[in-house]
Amino acid sequence: MTDDSHDGPAADRSTADDGSSPGADVALDGGTAAGADETTLDPWGSSAIADYRALFAEFGIEEFEDVLPDVPEPHYLMRRGVIFGHREYDRVARALERDEPAAALSGFMPTGDPHVGHKLVFDELVWHQQRGADAYGLIADLEAHSARGLDWGAIDEHARDYLLSLLACGFDAEAGELYRQSDNRAVRDLAFELGIGANVSELASIYGFDGETNVSYMQSVVTQMADILYPQLDEPKPTVIPVGPDQDPHVRLARDLAARTQFFGVTEAYASFETGPAERALVAEAYEALSAEHEKDGDTTPVRCVEAAGWLAEHTPQQPTLTGETFEADTPVREGAVRKLRAAGKEPLRPRVRFLDRNATDEAFAALIEAIEGEKRVYEGHVDSFELSREAAEALAREVGIEHGGYGFVAPSSIYHRFMTGLTGGKMSSSVPASHISLLDDPEEGYEKVEAATTGGRETAELQRELGGEADECPVYELYAYLLAAEDDEFATRVYEECVGGERLCGDCKAQAAGLMTEFLEDHQEKRAEAEAVLEDLDVGFDTGG
Ligand code: TRP
Ligand code: SF4
């Protein structure tokens, strides 16, 4: 949810914060921006994303559309594709569906006024809370102070404003939790522990930190890791982090750290030796093929490792050359698999789940061995089970880990929303007042800003009637879809179709949007006023600045 570029260490890798540069964060595929072949997601950089599709291919963010059918009564931001991507959200959707424990957490850097872009995240938190998830909203004051250099007086003021707007959007502070990073002892302790699992070179390569980066800035990263895992301190549970895609590097690191703190890892294997994922896929291929052959021949002996080695060597893909000859497309991975299988000789190949000892105490490892039911085999540093499913094995590993003092974190999930386009074109930025509508703007001011917004309209009314407007390029249409149409899909669709069909002209369209914006701001600000009393009763302090 970062909206401003600033001069943090990673900023020099992205283009200027003028909203005009399409390649600011993510380069177009083979595009025109300088350094277009380098795609970066920068949490502290500018957040105009030129091509959301690049995020799927380059970063392994999954398409939200794929999980949408599994989400019970999806939010309109989900239905309209504003939430476009996710990491393992299926886990959270399943928990919501089955009324199992789940959590949702997001954080806000109090660097300016909350604006309509932040409202997306407020709504996402509230939606999850209303569906039974534990919800958390936090103020990233340590980050604002260390990464943005904001002073505590300003931080206090903005912190209040964010929380009031979150409450005004329907956050239930009794059911959920609101906190400031600086006030949360458990988060700060967890940050310290998690920091042990990450080193400086790693942070440098993820975030572009270098020798000049201040130490507290780095600490704010581990603090965010702790924020993300905090909902699971009492009990591990699927947790979603609704954020903009600029925060994905944080999500990935948190997912890694969740795995690294685990007492036990769980993988699948076919024999006693260790393989990497690519080798394992080859072994699996040989195993499947040979089992089928054995069955066909009525051969009841097990498939043995040497046999699989032979099969793999024989089935090396032949690559044609330009002259029509072929050569063996052997890869180091295939060679590695063949070597390991040969070395294992007559050992039978059998699918199994493997528990790896990562951070376990001897006691915990012994307890795990004890707890595995059915046929198992114990090795140095790992145990294989021949009867458990992978899911059951993961649950067991977590349970034993927790019983022996481990965290047992489930990898956090995330959902990503599109950034709103600024009203003046380019990106929406907290530091450019005309580009956004602040949730604190006077309703009349909101009206004026919408009236003054750039549109996807044609030069003349005649052309607009003839060609239709470009709703997909229009910040005003975005306001309808992201905010003003609220639950009313039919209305959002109507605006779109009338626009592209040439029946809607920008003057009237903006006046209608401006009117709705005024109503929205009036209503929101009334609710903010009511929320003052609620905030008063919470023990969140706003006097850090003295
Ligand atoms: N880094 C986030 C931002 O730039 C703020 C943040 C801090 C956050 N902790 C978090 C976001 C945990 C999501 C989850 O706005
Ligand atoms: Fe945008 Fe409305 Fe004009 Fe269409 S008619 S381009 S939606 S302002």
GROMACS .gro file of C-alpha atoms and ligand atoms in nm, residues 454-458 464 469-471 474-477 480 495 499-500 504-507 509-510, ligand 2:
model
   31
  454THR     CA    1  -0.890   1.302  -1.625
  455THR     CA    2  -1.123   1.069  -1.815
  456GLY     CA    3  -1.112   0.810  -2.085
  457GLY     CA    4  -1.340   1.031  -2.294
  458ARG     CA    5  -1.298   1.141  -2.655
  464GLN     CA    6  -1.768   0.998  -2.791
  469GLY     CA    7  -1.543   0.622  -2.418
  470GLU     CA    8  -1.244   0.427  -2.296
  471ALA     CA    9  -1.373   0.309  -1.961
  474CYS     CA   10  -1.068   0.606  -1.713
  475PRO     CA   11  -0.996   0.695  -1.348
  476VAL     CA   12  -1.358   0.799  -1.309
  477TYR     CA   13  -1.479   0.457  -1.415
  480TYR     CA   14  -1.734   0.356  -0.982
  495VAL     CA   15  -2.175   0.259  -1.638
  499CYS     CA   16  -1.956   0.447  -2.163
  500VAL     CA   17  -1.806   0.216  -2.422
  504ARG     CA   18  -2.265   0.815  -2.164
  505LEU     CA   19  -2.085   1.147  -2.187
  506CYS     CA   20  -1.811   1.245  -1.948
  507GLY     CA   21  -1.973   1.561  -1.815
  509CYS     CA   22  -2.082   1.082  -1.582
  510LYS     CA   23  -1.844   1.286  -1.371
  548SF4    FE1   24  -1.495   0.784  -1.795
  548SF4    FE2   25  -1.753   0.824  -1.761
  548SF4    FE3   26  -1.620   0.951  -1.955
  548SF4    FE4   27  -1.665   0.688  -1.970
  548SF4     S1   28  -1.818   0.849  -1.969
  548SF4     S2   29  -1.475   0.792  -2.014
  548SF4     S3   30  -1.651   0.628  -1.756
  548SF4     S4   31  -1.590   0.973  -1.735
   0.00000   0.00000   0.00000
